[in-house]
Each structure stands twice: as C-alpha cells, then as structure tokens.
C-alpha cells in the first residue's frame, strides 16, 4: 500500500466509507453502521459535575446528606463510566473490523474481540491519564486566577452576596487557557489511540507492546504524523459545522409544508370552538413527530457516516506505515500475508468469534 499524506488519505478513506455505508442505499445497514460509529465514541470522555452549594450552611445533618448524595452520585457516575467505556471500547474494535474487512455484519465483529475489550479499555484509560499528567502543568498559571476568583465570590457573614470584583479579562484568559488545553488533550488522546488500536485489534498486542508499536510508527514519520494530528481535527470540525448547517436547513424545509398547512387550518378553525383546537393540536403533534423522526434518521445517518469516515481516514493514513494494516486496505500479492496467532478457547461472553482471516482477499 502506498504511503498517503494526511490530505491524500482523505480521498480513499471517503470512497471506502461511501462504498461501505451508502452502497445500494440500504437504510437499515446504514443506520446500523452509524449506530456502531456513535457507540464507538462512548467512554472517550466523561465529566463529573457535583454542586455542593455555597458553604454558608454548616449544619452537620445537611452536610451528611450532601456527602451521602455525593457518594451515590459518584458511585453511579463511575458505574456509567465503566459501562460506557466497555461498550465504546468493544464497538471501537468492532468498527475497526467492519472497516478493515469491509464487512457490514456487526455480530461477528462484536464477538471477535470479546477477550481484548478490557485490555483495550484499560489501555485507553492509561493513555487518557498519561495525556492529562503531561498537560496538567500547563494549567499552573491559571490556578492563582481561579483561587482569587473563588475568594472574591465567597459571601461575607451578615452581608448579602455580592458579585466578585476581579480583573475579568484575566479571568477570561484563564478560561480560554483551560479550554485550549482540554481541546489539546482530546486531540492527543484520539491521536494516540488511533496509533495504538491496529496493534491491539490485529496483532493482539499487550499494553507495552502496543504502545511501542505506536511509538515506532510515529517516530518513522514525525512531520507527517504531526501534520495529520493537526489537520484531521480541524478538517472534521469544519465538516461538522457544515453538517449542522445542512441539517438545520433540512429541518426548516421539513417544517415549511407543515407550517403552511397549520397556518391554513388555523385560519378556518380558530373560531370554531374547543373541538377544532383539539384537532389542530393533535395534527400539530403528529407533524412534529413525523418531522422529528425524519430529521433524527437523517442526523444519525449523516453524523454516523462522518464518524466512520474519521476512523477510515486514520486507517488509510496509517496503512502505508503499517504493512499489515495496509495489506487489508489495499491487498497486494507483493506483501507477505499475515498469519494471525491462534485464538484462545473462548472469552467471557462464551463465544470468542472467528479470528481475523489470514488471507486479506477474504476481507
């Protein structure tokens, strides 16, 4: 497989995605694969936001209640995070197989990676923690600003609450710094996981081996890797904005005929009593349901296609630098055929699924 630059990989990745998802215009398959693409994003990030009040009430009973509520919220938050992390990790591995093997059947792809899911989930969490540890020192300049803001916002005993007096431009700069570092963290996490995923999915590599394989690929073409890490999120962000604008336009087009019919009916029945108003309300609810259903289907299909394209773009960019992956994306008899390691007897799901085919021509 030829080595594509970040921009050159866009074309084949889009053709690959279009052939997989939009061939024959089968909406059932399209929506199924779109849901897989959405599910593959689960567990990528998770936020805990618990508000403990302003600290003015020091009553022990109230404090105990707040602590209990916080503990329950933390427990269920962690539970949901683990569930989403598992589902997202397994669907990410299934999405990888669907793209590489050009097979729209989700069941075999889901079953194939059962025993790898927790390892891949743990590796993703390790990457997230590593990126945060590296980037957290960049937040040090913003800490004094937020501390000063919190002190200024603290209410004075016996006095009504007041608006904090602070240098607001400086505070906005601090928020901008936090926002920029958060975006950088998301970009780095997605980039590193894209480098590591093929080794886990195709070669069943463990933690250290998968990270070393990703580092080898990165080190072999540092300028190209950095260009891809910058270009992909910017390009996808612009595509996302275009998609949102197009979907809003479609929504207005869908609402227009129903709005015209509703206005026409209103001119005839608004003076006809309660029964006419009830009928008009029922027709309005039906119209909103129909428009909402059509728009939701279009959103899932288009956004799912964009997410699947993003993964395919990463694969085609890495394919020329990872011969095993490239042999599946663009099979060539000149490249030796990879023989997968023997599968374990089963996994925690009791299936295990078929192994990766030894012959890329079967993909």
PDB file of C-alpha atoms in Angstrom, residues 106-263:
ATOM      1  CA  UNK A 106     -21.774  -6.313  13.277  1.00  0.00           C
ATOM      2  CA  UNK A 107     -22.277  -9.622  15.123  1.00  0.00           C
ATOM      3  CA  UNK A 108     -19.041 -11.367  14.039  1.00  0.00           C
ATOM      4  CA  UNK A 109     -17.020  -8.196  14.582  1.00  0.00           C
ATOM      5  CA  UNK A 110     -18.527  -7.795  18.058  1.00  0.00           C
ATOM      6  CA  UNK A 111     -17.822 -11.418  19.005  1.00  0.00           C
ATOM      7  CA  UNK A 112     -14.285 -11.449  17.652  1.00  0.00           C
ATOM      8  CA  UNK A 113     -12.796  -9.086  20.231  1.00  0.00           C
ATOM      9  CA  UNK A 114     -14.506 -10.098  23.475  1.00  0.00           C
ATOM     10  CA  UNK A 115     -11.321 -11.022  25.323  1.00  0.00           C
ATOM     11  CA  UNK A 116      -9.490  -7.907  24.084  1.00  0.00           C
ATOM     12  CA  UNK A 117     -12.078  -5.372  25.209  1.00  0.00           C
ATOM     13  CA  UNK A 118     -10.994  -4.852  28.820  1.00  0.00           C
ATOM     14  CA  UNK A 119      -7.356  -4.651  27.764  1.00  0.00           C
ATOM     15  CA  UNK A 120      -8.194  -2.038  25.148  1.00  0.00           C
ATOM     16  CA  UNK A 121     -10.378  -0.128  27.632  1.00  0.00           C
ATOM     17  CA  UNK A 122      -7.561  -0.155  30.194  1.00  0.00           C
ATOM     18  CA  UNK A 123      -5.090   0.997  27.576  1.00  0.00           C
ATOM     19  CA  UNK A 124      -7.367   3.897  26.623  1.00  0.00           C
ATOM     20  CA  UNK A 125      -7.702   4.942  30.268  1.00  0.00           C
ATOM     21  CA  UNK A 126      -3.910   4.726  30.619  1.00  0.00           C
ATOM     22  CA  UNK A 127      -3.490   6.966  27.573  1.00  0.00           C
ATOM     23  CA  UNK A 128      -6.032   9.450  28.962  1.00  0.00           C
ATOM     24  CA  UNK A 129      -4.249   9.604  32.330  1.00  0.00           C
ATOM     25  CA  UNK A 130      -0.847   9.919  30.663  1.00  0.00           C
ATOM     26  CA  UNK A 131      -2.003  12.806  28.455  1.00  0.00           C
ATOM     27  CA  UNK A 132      -3.586  14.601  31.421  1.00  0.00           C
ATOM     28  CA  UNK A 133      -0.436  14.178  33.516  1.00  0.00           C
ATOM     29  CA  UNK A 134       1.635  15.676  30.705  1.00  0.00           C
ATOM     30  CA  UNK A 135      -0.731  18.613  30.139  1.00  0.00           C
ATOM     31  CA  UNK A 136      -1.724  19.450  33.731  1.00  0.00           C
ATOM     32  CA  UNK A 137       1.450  21.541  34.395  1.00  0.00           C
ATOM     33  CA  UNK A 138       0.249  23.907  31.665  1.00  0.00           C
ATOM     34  CA  UNK A 139      -2.673  24.837  33.955  1.00  0.00           C
ATOM     35  CA  UNK A 140      -0.417  26.155  36.729  1.00  0.00           C
ATOM     36  CA  UNK A 141      -0.589  29.802  35.541  1.00  0.00           C
ATOM     37  CA  UNK A 142      -4.400  29.719  35.744  1.00  0.00           C
ATOM     38  CA  UNK A 143      -4.575  28.378  39.324  1.00  0.00           C
ATOM     39  CA  UNK A 144      -3.919  31.713  41.164  1.00  0.00           C
ATOM     40  CA  UNK A 145      -6.544  33.407  38.984  1.00  0.00           C
ATOM     41  CA  UNK A 146      -9.261  30.901  39.876  1.00  0.00           C
ATOM     42  CA  UNK A 147      -8.263  30.942  43.556  1.00  0.00           C
ATOM     43  CA  UNK A 148      -8.608  34.733  43.622  1.00  0.00           C
ATOM     44  CA  UNK A 149     -11.988  34.466  41.904  1.00  0.00           C
ATOM     45  CA  UNK A 150     -13.278  31.939  44.459  1.00  0.00           C
ATOM     46  CA  UNK A 151     -12.098  34.094  47.351  1.00  0.00           C
ATOM     47  CA  UNK A 152     -13.794  37.143  45.886  1.00  0.00           C
ATOM     48  CA  UNK A 153     -17.009  35.192  45.325  1.00  0.00           C
ATOM     49  CA  UNK A 154     -17.195  33.936  48.940  1.00  0.00           C
ATOM     50  CA  UNK A 155     -20.111  35.646  50.784  1.00  0.00           C
ATOM     51  CA  UNK A 156     -19.343  37.779  53.832  1.00  0.00           C
ATOM     52  CA  UNK A 157     -21.109  36.836  57.092  1.00  0.00           C
ATOM     53  CA  UNK A 158     -24.121  39.069  57.695  1.00  0.00           C
ATOM     54  CA  UNK A 159     -23.872  40.662  54.260  1.00  0.00           C
ATOM     55  CA  UNK A 160     -25.806  39.855  51.104  1.00  0.00           C
ATOM     56  CA  UNK A 161     -23.996  38.017  48.314  1.00  0.00           C
ATOM     57  CA  UNK A 162     -22.044  40.245  46.007  1.00  0.00           C
ATOM     58  CA  UNK A 163     -20.656  39.949  42.526  1.00  0.00           C
ATOM     59  CA  UNK A 164     -16.929  39.148  42.625  1.00  0.00           C
ATOM     60  CA  UNK A 165     -14.636  42.054  41.897  1.00  0.00           C
ATOM     61  CA  UNK A 166     -11.852  40.741  39.725  1.00  0.00           C
ATOM     62  CA  UNK A 167      -9.955  41.512  36.564  1.00  0.00           C
ATOM     63  CA  UNK A 168     -12.455  39.890  34.223  1.00  0.00           C
ATOM     64  CA  UNK A 169     -10.236  39.964  31.098  1.00  0.00           C
ATOM     65  CA  UNK A 170      -7.636  37.998  33.058  1.00  0.00           C
ATOM     66  CA  UNK A 171     -10.299  35.500  34.155  1.00  0.00           C
ATOM     67  CA  UNK A 172     -11.454  35.071  30.558  1.00  0.00           C
ATOM     68  CA  UNK A 173      -7.876  34.398  29.514  1.00  0.00           C
ATOM     69  CA  UNK A 174      -7.642  31.724  32.219  1.00  0.00           C
ATOM     70  CA  UNK A 175     -10.847  30.081  30.964  1.00  0.00           C
ATOM     71  CA  UNK A 176      -9.524  30.244  27.400  1.00  0.00           C
ATOM     72  CA  UNK A 177      -6.334  28.514  28.555  1.00  0.00           C
ATOM     73  CA  UNK A 178      -8.323  25.718  30.221  1.00  0.00           C
ATOM     74  CA  UNK A 179     -10.494  25.321  27.113  1.00  0.00           C
ATOM     75  CA  UNK A 180      -7.458  25.192  24.806  1.00  0.00           C
ATOM     76  CA  UNK A 181      -5.723  22.585  26.977  1.00  0.00           C
ATOM     77  CA  UNK A 182      -8.912  20.496  27.079  1.00  0.00           C
ATOM     78  CA  UNK A 183      -9.091  20.563  23.269  1.00  0.00           C
ATOM     79  CA  UNK A 184      -5.408  19.660  23.055  1.00  0.00           C
ATOM     80  CA  UNK A 185      -5.972  16.747  25.441  1.00  0.00           C
ATOM     81  CA  UNK A 186      -8.863  15.423  23.326  1.00  0.00           C
ATOM     82  CA  UNK A 187      -6.768  15.706  20.151  1.00  0.00           C
ATOM     83  CA  UNK A 188      -3.813  13.898  21.725  1.00  0.00           C
ATOM     84  CA  UNK A 189      -5.954  11.124  23.195  1.00  0.00           C
ATOM     85  CA  UNK A 190      -7.675  10.461  19.883  1.00  0.00           C
ATOM     86  CA  UNK A 191      -4.382  10.574  18.001  1.00  0.00           C
ATOM     87  CA  UNK A 192      -2.536   8.203  20.347  1.00  0.00           C
ATOM     88  CA  UNK A 193      -5.446   5.737  20.467  1.00  0.00           C
ATOM     89  CA  UNK A 194      -5.564   5.755  16.641  1.00  0.00           C
ATOM     90  CA  UNK A 195      -1.869   4.798  16.592  1.00  0.00           C
ATOM     91  CA  UNK A 196      -2.272   2.010  19.128  1.00  0.00           C
ATOM     92  CA  UNK A 197      -5.606   0.499  18.025  1.00  0.00           C
ATOM     93  CA  UNK A 198      -4.356  -1.509  14.981  1.00  0.00           C
ATOM     94  CA  UNK A 199      -1.756  -3.349  17.072  1.00  0.00           C
ATOM     95  CA  UNK A 200      -4.365  -4.378  19.632  1.00  0.00           C
ATOM     96  CA  UNK A 201      -7.072  -5.316  17.114  1.00  0.00           C
ATOM     97  CA  UNK A 202      -4.915  -7.130  14.551  1.00  0.00           C
ATOM     98  CA  UNK A 203      -1.931  -8.498  16.483  1.00  0.00           C
ATOM     99  CA  UNK A 204      -3.445  -8.872  19.953  1.00  0.00           C
ATOM    100  CA  UNK A 205      -0.573  -6.840  21.441  1.00  0.00           C
ATOM    101  CA  UNK A 206      -0.372  -6.206  25.179  1.00  0.00           C
ATOM    102  CA  UNK A 207      -0.005  -2.814  26.883  1.00  0.00           C
ATOM    103  CA  UNK A 208       3.712  -2.246  26.430  1.00  0.00           C
ATOM    104  CA  UNK A 209       3.983  -3.842  23.000  1.00  0.00           C
ATOM    105  CA  UNK A 210       1.019  -1.851  21.645  1.00  0.00           C
ATOM    106  CA  UNK A 211       2.475   1.438  22.912  1.00  0.00           C
ATOM    107  CA  UNK A 212       5.907   0.579  21.489  1.00  0.00           C
ATOM    108  CA  UNK A 213       4.362  -0.274  18.112  1.00  0.00           C
ATOM    109  CA  UNK A 214       2.522   3.045  18.072  1.00  0.00           C
ATOM    110  CA  UNK A 215       5.721   4.876  19.022  1.00  0.00           C
ATOM    111  CA  UNK A 216       7.640   3.137  16.216  1.00  0.00           C
ATOM    112  CA  UNK A 217       5.044   4.221  13.668  1.00  0.00           C
ATOM    113  CA  UNK A 218       5.101   7.779  14.979  1.00  0.00           C
ATOM    114  CA  UNK A 219       8.896   8.003  15.068  1.00  0.00           C
ATOM    115  CA  UNK A 220       9.219   6.758  11.477  1.00  0.00           C
ATOM    116  CA  UNK A 221       7.457   9.891  10.130  1.00  0.00           C
ATOM    117  CA  UNK A 222       7.247  12.586  12.785  1.00  0.00           C
ATOM    118  CA  UNK A 223       6.420  15.539  10.432  1.00  0.00           C
ATOM    119  CA  UNK A 224       3.683  13.560   8.686  1.00  0.00           C
ATOM    120  CA  UNK A 225       2.221  12.389  11.998  1.00  0.00           C
ATOM    121  CA  UNK A 226       2.141  15.904  13.431  1.00  0.00           C
ATOM    122  CA  UNK A 227       0.521  17.200  10.235  1.00  0.00           C
ATOM    123  CA  UNK A 228      -2.159  14.531  10.474  1.00  0.00           C
ATOM    124  CA  UNK A 229      -2.732  15.206  14.193  1.00  0.00           C
ATOM    125  CA  UNK A 230      -3.432  18.871  13.364  1.00  0.00           C
ATOM    126  CA  UNK A 231      -5.238  18.542  10.028  1.00  0.00           C
ATOM    127  CA  UNK A 232      -7.726  15.824  10.972  1.00  0.00           C
ATOM    128  CA  UNK A 233      -9.475  17.552  13.918  1.00  0.00           C
ATOM    129  CA  UNK A 234      -9.582  20.890  12.081  1.00  0.00           C
ATOM    130  CA  UNK A 235     -10.999  19.319   8.914  1.00  0.00           C
ATOM    131  CA  UNK A 236     -13.539  17.243  10.854  1.00  0.00           C
ATOM    132  CA  UNK A 237     -14.582  20.319  12.846  1.00  0.00           C
ATOM    133  CA  UNK A 238     -15.273  22.227   9.622  1.00  0.00           C
ATOM    134  CA  UNK A 239     -17.165  19.246   8.210  1.00  0.00           C
ATOM    135  CA  UNK A 240     -19.183  19.101  11.420  1.00  0.00           C
ATOM    136  CA  UNK A 241     -20.114  22.765  11.125  1.00  0.00           C
ATOM    137  CA  UNK A 242     -21.179  22.218   7.525  1.00  0.00           C
ATOM    138  CA  UNK A 243     -23.223  19.184   8.563  1.00  0.00           C
ATOM    139  CA  UNK A 244     -25.005  21.150  11.306  1.00  0.00           C
ATOM    140  CA  UNK A 245     -25.843  23.952   8.863  1.00  0.00           C
ATOM    141  CA  UNK A 246     -27.159  21.452   6.297  1.00  0.00           C
ATOM    142  CA  UNK A 247     -29.278  19.632   8.900  1.00  0.00           C
ATOM    143  CA  UNK A 248     -30.766  22.910  10.129  1.00  0.00           C
ATOM    144  CA  UNK A 249     -31.665  23.781   6.541  1.00  0.00           C
ATOM    145  CA  UNK A 250     -33.253  20.357   6.077  1.00  0.00           C
ATOM    146  CA  UNK A 251     -35.223  20.875   9.295  1.00  0.00           C
ATOM    147  CA  UNK A 252     -36.607  24.180   8.028  1.00  0.00           C
ATOM    148  CA  UNK A 253     -37.532  22.575   4.699  1.00  0.00           C
ATOM    149  CA  UNK A 254     -39.327  19.753   6.516  1.00  0.00           C
ATOM    150  CA  UNK A 255     -41.193  22.168   8.781  1.00  0.00           C
ATOM    151  CA  UNK A 256     -42.228  24.514   5.977  1.00  0.00           C
ATOM    152  CA  UNK A 257     -45.092  22.472   4.416  1.00  0.00           C
ATOM    153  CA  UNK A 258     -46.455  21.502   7.845  1.00  0.00           C
ATOM    154  CA  UNK A 259     -46.285  25.134   8.908  1.00  0.00           C
ATOM    155  CA  UNK A 260     -48.166  26.265   5.813  1.00  0.00           C
ATOM    156  CA  UNK A 261     -50.843  23.614   6.307  1.00  0.00           C
ATOM    157  CA  UNK A 262     -51.113  24.532  10.001  1.00  0.00           C
ATOM    158  CA  UNK A 263     -51.499  28.228   9.192  1.00  0.00           C
TER     159      UNK A 263
END
